[in-house]
């Protein structure tokens, strides 16, 4: 556990460096959000036309990135402006990590109510209170170290999040030192499935429904190798009580998607693989959301848009691509009201939620 003197020292360093608003960014700084034991900075965007009880998306940047840079590349604020939800961008500072990585491998920063994890939780609580966020619609996503930290937040606070999306990230509690972190990124020494699942269960005392998890990874990623994506899926299969094989698999022109459906008919876990893509967040600049930049890879599929659709935050009446091959589906979805009409009802309800006309 980080000592009190260490925490005070980190807070003093943070107060000594007051970050200015990023040039050209629409993000605004969140100044007061609690004790901030992890000494992080916080930015956010609230759309001009905010519906009653909006959703909140927490976005965690990768190493060497900033909140504003990741927002510009991914397009999250632009999407939020169009569809009426709030976005929160925790930001790492160099006093904590010289490469601006969230410290996903440090136990003192990835335990419930400690360190950086606690700082992010305090930011969320402040945003929920100030903007009357629907607490049933809080989501989190992140890239690389931010993806690993997003996974840590989902593990430590499953009661807070409805869902999460981990992009080129790593399993929770897979490393505890810097050398171990580099090994895990290369796929070396990844814990076995039983150990990964045990770590996730031990991160909280949660007994309710677990967040849905979307995992994104490029098959050409040599920085955080794709074995980590498989390990994240395996880690979350435990709490969702899902088998090793996916319920369905689809192959599109630019990506493939596998899904693990739970007994309620919900895709509790989904895995997106982007053939040949290196380390970064997949975007599609033709959508008008985001643009290419270091670690923001314009590969013709927007993870931002697809993730928002999955969470019911953006229009999902149609997909831009149809599967190249027939969908493999081992068991049908279970709909509470039954019948084909339920799919139509779901589409309508998602559209109403996106417009802020329905909770």
XYZ file of C-alpha atoms in Angstrom:
359
model
C 0.000 0.000 0.000
C 1.282 3.427 -0.891
C 2.317 5.295 2.279
C 0.627 8.507 3.392
C 3.838 10.506 2.909
C 4.174 9.205 -0.652
C 0.571 10.164 -1.409
C 1.055 13.658 -0.001
C 4.219 14.092 -2.019
C 2.464 13.085 -5.245
C -0.412 15.470 -4.536
C 2.037 18.315 -3.878
C 3.775 17.671 -7.202
C 0.427 17.637 -8.989
C -0.659 20.955 -7.485
C 2.622 22.529 -8.531
C 1.899 21.812 -12.205
C -1.470 23.218 -13.293
C -2.243 21.900 -16.786
C -3.717 24.402 -19.206
C -6.593 23.553 -21.499
C -5.172 21.732 -24.551
C -4.964 23.935 -27.640
C -7.834 23.261 -30.028
C -9.534 20.791 -27.673
C -13.124 21.096 -26.508
C -12.306 19.233 -23.296
C -12.698 21.087 -20.018
C -10.725 20.385 -16.859
C -12.435 18.777 -13.884
C -10.747 20.571 -10.999
C -12.328 19.106 -7.875
C -13.197 15.430 -7.663
C -12.066 14.196 -4.248
C -8.818 13.313 -2.511
C -7.252 12.036 -5.761
C -4.837 9.524 -4.186
C -3.433 8.589 -7.597
C -2.600 12.246 -8.417
C -4.237 12.121 -11.855
C -5.625 14.949 -13.975
C -9.177 14.905 -15.326
C -10.879 16.319 -18.428
C -14.428 15.999 -19.702
C -16.911 17.051 -22.369
C -20.612 17.683 -21.878
C -22.622 18.110 -25.105
C -24.626 21.290 -25.686
C -27.923 19.412 -25.751
C -27.809 17.042 -22.816
C -30.797 14.721 -22.329
C -32.219 13.810 -18.949
C -30.185 11.101 -17.191
C -27.471 10.764 -19.864
C -24.897 7.988 -20.130
C -21.234 8.454 -19.205
C -18.253 7.029 -21.096
C -14.839 7.009 -19.379
C -11.942 7.030 -21.870
C -8.356 6.127 -20.922
C -5.493 7.077 -23.247
C -2.430 4.956 -23.970
C 1.241 5.522 -23.172
C 2.807 8.747 -24.554
C -0.691 10.074 -25.242
C -2.783 12.808 -23.633
C -6.516 13.009 -23.048
C -6.933 15.674 -25.749
C -4.810 13.785 -28.257
C -6.686 10.543 -27.732
C -10.011 12.333 -27.977
C -9.037 13.982 -31.263
C -7.857 10.693 -32.729
C -10.755 8.536 -31.506
C -13.619 10.988 -31.980
C -15.346 10.249 -28.671
C -16.305 13.864 -27.884
C -17.608 14.443 -31.407
C -19.756 11.322 -31.115
C -20.959 12.402 -27.677
C -21.952 15.802 -29.076
C -24.038 14.157 -31.792
C -25.705 11.544 -29.600
C -26.016 13.271 -26.238
C -23.839 11.469 -23.714
C -21.034 12.700 -21.433
C -17.363 11.700 -21.791
C -14.728 11.716 -19.054
C -10.986 11.570 -19.772
C -8.697 10.737 -16.839
C -5.136 11.729 -17.718
C -1.785 10.463 -16.467
C 0.982 12.917 -15.492
C 4.744 12.508 -15.925
C 5.332 12.701 -12.170
C 3.533 9.345 -11.911
C 4.871 7.734 -15.069
C 7.509 9.203 -17.376
C 5.807 7.722 -20.457
C 2.303 8.832 -19.381
C 1.192 5.212 -18.951
C -1.476 4.436 -16.409
C 0.205 2.170 -13.852
C -1.857 -0.931 -14.638
C 0.881 -3.238 -13.284
C 1.158 -1.515 -9.889
C -1.019 -3.165 -7.230
C -1.180 0.091 -5.247
C -2.895 1.728 -8.240
C -5.183 -1.125 -9.258
C -6.904 -2.147 -6.040
C -10.388 -1.002 -5.158
C -10.359 2.367 -3.350
C -6.603 2.854 -3.761
C -4.276 4.893 -5.972
C -5.129 5.675 -9.574
C -8.173 3.385 -9.533
C -9.654 5.374 -6.671
C -8.914 8.676 -8.426
C -10.825 7.524 -11.508
C -13.692 6.306 -9.314
C -13.847 9.736 -7.650
C -13.960 11.434 -11.056
C -16.885 9.221 -12.052
C -18.772 9.937 -8.825
C -18.307 13.681 -9.347
C -19.555 13.530 -12.947
C -22.546 11.417 -11.931
C -23.543 13.946 -9.269
C -22.902 17.093 -11.312
C -24.608 15.963 -14.521
C -27.247 13.580 -13.145
C -25.796 10.642 -15.031
C -27.884 7.482 -15.295
C -25.819 5.225 -13.019
C -27.056 2.197 -14.969
C -25.252 3.527 -18.065
C -21.641 4.133 -17.074
C -19.054 2.624 -19.432
C -15.275 2.589 -19.748
C -12.791 2.059 -22.572
C -9.056 2.455 -23.089
C -6.068 1.713 -25.295
C -2.980 -0.312 -24.339
C -1.999 0.735 -20.779
C -5.333 2.560 -20.747
C -7.027 -0.661 -21.865
C -5.309 -2.596 -19.086
C -6.393 0.106 -16.630
C -9.944 -0.025 -17.968
C -9.881 -3.761 -17.293
C -8.638 -3.057 -13.759
C -11.520 -0.617 -13.203
C -14.042 -3.182 -14.447
C -12.524 -5.763 -12.097
C -12.389 -3.498 -9.047
C -15.715 -1.712 -9.612
C -18.071 -4.090 -11.454
C -20.920 -2.452 -9.556
C -20.153 0.884 -11.266
C -19.976 -0.133 -14.943
C -22.545 -1.553 -17.340
C -19.829 -2.404 -19.852
C -16.253 -1.896 -20.928
C -14.136 -2.030 -24.078
C -10.469 -3.039 -23.882
C -8.368 -2.096 -26.924
C -4.931 -3.734 -27.248
C -4.960 -4.190 -23.479
C -3.985 -6.839 -20.967
C -5.591 -9.016 -18.287
C -6.167 -7.690 -14.803
C -3.446 -8.467 -12.241
C -1.239 -10.199 -14.818
C 1.908 -8.314 -13.739
C 3.210 -6.652 -10.582
C 6.538 -5.158 -11.733
C 7.824 -3.272 -14.767
C 9.843 -6.258 -16.068
C 6.785 -8.485 -15.667
C 4.678 -5.889 -17.501
C 7.006 -6.024 -20.524
C 7.003 -9.813 -20.446
C 3.195 -9.948 -20.415
C 3.013 -7.459 -23.285
C 5.165 -9.917 -25.285
C 2.915 -12.789 -24.223
C 5.489 -14.290 -21.887
C 4.422 -15.693 -18.521
C 0.734 -14.906 -18.850
C -1.111 -16.530 -15.920
C -3.241 -19.589 -16.564
C -6.979 -19.172 -16.995
C -7.830 -20.340 -13.467
C -5.438 -17.789 -11.944
C -6.751 -14.970 -14.159
C -10.335 -15.741 -13.193
C -9.435 -15.961 -9.504
C -7.737 -12.554 -9.620
C -10.822 -10.999 -11.157
C -13.154 -12.464 -8.554
C -10.859 -11.378 -5.726
C -10.774 -7.740 -6.888
C -14.166 -6.969 -5.313
C -16.965 -8.518 -3.298
C -19.414 -8.094 -6.142
C -22.408 -10.436 -6.230
C -24.653 -8.838 -8.864
C -24.638 -8.756 -12.655
C -21.215 -8.323 -14.245
C -20.324 -5.748 -16.911
C -20.274 -6.791 -20.545
C -16.786 -6.730 -22.075
C -15.697 -5.908 -25.632
C -12.103 -6.789 -26.547
C -10.358 -5.273 -29.607
C -6.938 -6.329 -30.940
C -4.930 -6.214 -34.150
C -3.441 -9.505 -35.317
C -0.232 -7.656 -36.273
C 0.286 -6.093 -32.848
C 3.875 -6.734 -31.766
C 3.746 -4.315 -28.811
C 0.957 -6.017 -26.883
C 0.656 -9.358 -28.616
C -2.809 -10.817 -29.404
C -2.399 -13.573 -26.798
C -3.392 -10.890 -24.311
C -6.777 -10.460 -25.962
C -7.432 -14.189 -25.600
C -6.352 -13.983 -21.957
C -8.758 -11.092 -21.264
C -11.623 -13.080 -22.792
C -10.674 -16.125 -20.723
C -10.503 -14.006 -17.571
C -14.051 -12.711 -18.012
C -15.559 -16.040 -19.036
C -15.311 -17.115 -15.400
C -17.620 -14.537 -13.818
C -20.033 -14.808 -16.754
C -20.027 -18.629 -16.548
C -19.364 -19.012 -20.269
C -17.706 -21.869 -22.185
C -14.394 -21.634 -24.015
C -15.939 -21.649 -27.483
C -17.877 -18.563 -28.657
C -21.596 -18.708 -29.316
C -21.223 -17.045 -32.707
C -18.508 -15.897 -35.097
C -18.706 -13.456 -38.009
C -16.089 -12.519 -40.587
C -16.306 -9.119 -42.266
C -14.089 -7.524 -44.907
C -12.000 -5.608 -42.359
C -12.467 -7.467 -39.078
C -13.925 -10.542 -37.423
C -16.172 -10.707 -34.387
C -16.760 -13.552 -31.951
C -19.367 -13.376 -29.199
C -20.099 -15.314 -26.019
C -23.813 -15.105 -25.225
C -25.090 -15.622 -21.684
C -28.289 -17.312 -20.567
C -30.205 -14.025 -20.837
C -29.411 -13.789 -24.546
C -26.892 -10.975 -24.019
C -23.505 -10.938 -25.724
C -21.601 -10.746 -22.442
C -18.177 -10.898 -24.124
C -17.194 -10.022 -27.674
C -13.815 -10.199 -29.377
C -12.925 -8.097 -32.428
C -9.825 -9.062 -34.413
C -8.483 -6.671 -37.072
C -6.284 -8.571 -39.567
C -2.755 -7.192 -39.859
C -3.411 -4.165 -37.653
C -0.484 -3.053 -35.490
C -0.667 -1.579 -31.994
C -3.326 1.081 -31.654
C -6.981 2.043 -31.724
C -8.805 1.184 -34.958
C -10.617 4.164 -36.487
C -12.383 5.032 -39.729
C -11.900 8.696 -40.569
C -14.612 8.476 -43.245
C -17.202 8.326 -40.446
C -16.259 11.860 -39.384
C -15.232 10.626 -35.947
C -11.487 10.733 -35.321
C -8.445 10.780 -37.568
C -5.177 8.960 -38.026
C -2.316 9.714 -35.615
C 0.356 7.748 -33.729
C -1.423 4.676 -32.313
C -4.701 5.854 -33.900
C -4.878 3.584 -36.952
C -7.185 4.422 -39.858
C -8.036 0.860 -40.904
C -11.568 1.436 -42.158
C -13.405 0.315 -39.014
C -14.217 2.670 -36.148
C -13.962 1.021 -32.759
C -15.447 4.206 -31.292
C -18.619 3.961 -33.371
C -18.991 0.202 -33.006
C -18.440 0.291 -29.242
C -20.983 3.106 -28.867
C -23.466 1.081 -30.926
C -22.915 -1.965 -28.738
C -23.689 0.129 -25.661
C -26.821 1.613 -27.250
C -25.315 5.106 -27.351
C -25.274 5.597 -31.132
C -27.571 4.656 -34.000
C -27.398 0.962 -34.831
C -30.052 0.476 -37.481
C -27.526 -1.013 -39.884
C -23.903 -2.119 -40.067
C -21.571 -0.776 -42.713
C -20.460 -4.271 -43.633
C -22.138 -7.598 -44.103
C -20.455 -10.839 -43.078
C -18.277 -12.405 -45.782
C -19.202 -15.853 -44.554
C -22.277 -17.384 -43.000
C -22.597 -16.644 -39.297
C -21.867 -19.570 -37.008
C -24.399 -19.491 -34.196
C -24.544 -22.458 -31.851
C -27.623 -21.428 -29.896
C -30.366 -18.839 -30.365
C -30.625 -15.620 -28.427
C -33.081 -15.731 -25.538
C -35.418 -12.748 -25.495
C -37.537 -12.140 -22.376
C -40.682 -11.310 -24.364
C -39.955 -13.858 -27.109
C -40.661 -13.662 -30.819
C -39.143 -11.810 -33.755
C -40.887 -8.606 -32.708
C -38.527 -8.292 -29.766
C -35.594 -7.512 -32.101
C -37.566 -4.650 -33.641
C -38.491 -3.404 -30.185
C -34.829 -3.490 -29.157
C -33.824 -1.339 -32.150
C -36.536 1.192 -31.343
C -35.584 1.331 -27.673
C -31.904 1.872 -28.504
C -32.835 4.743 -30.786
C -34.994 6.316 -28.075
C -32.190 5.997 -25.532
C -29.735 7.624 -27.926
C -32.156 10.524 -28.321
C -32.538 10.839 -24.556
C -36.241 9.980 -24.729
C -36.008 6.764 -22.772
C -33.877 5.449 -19.920
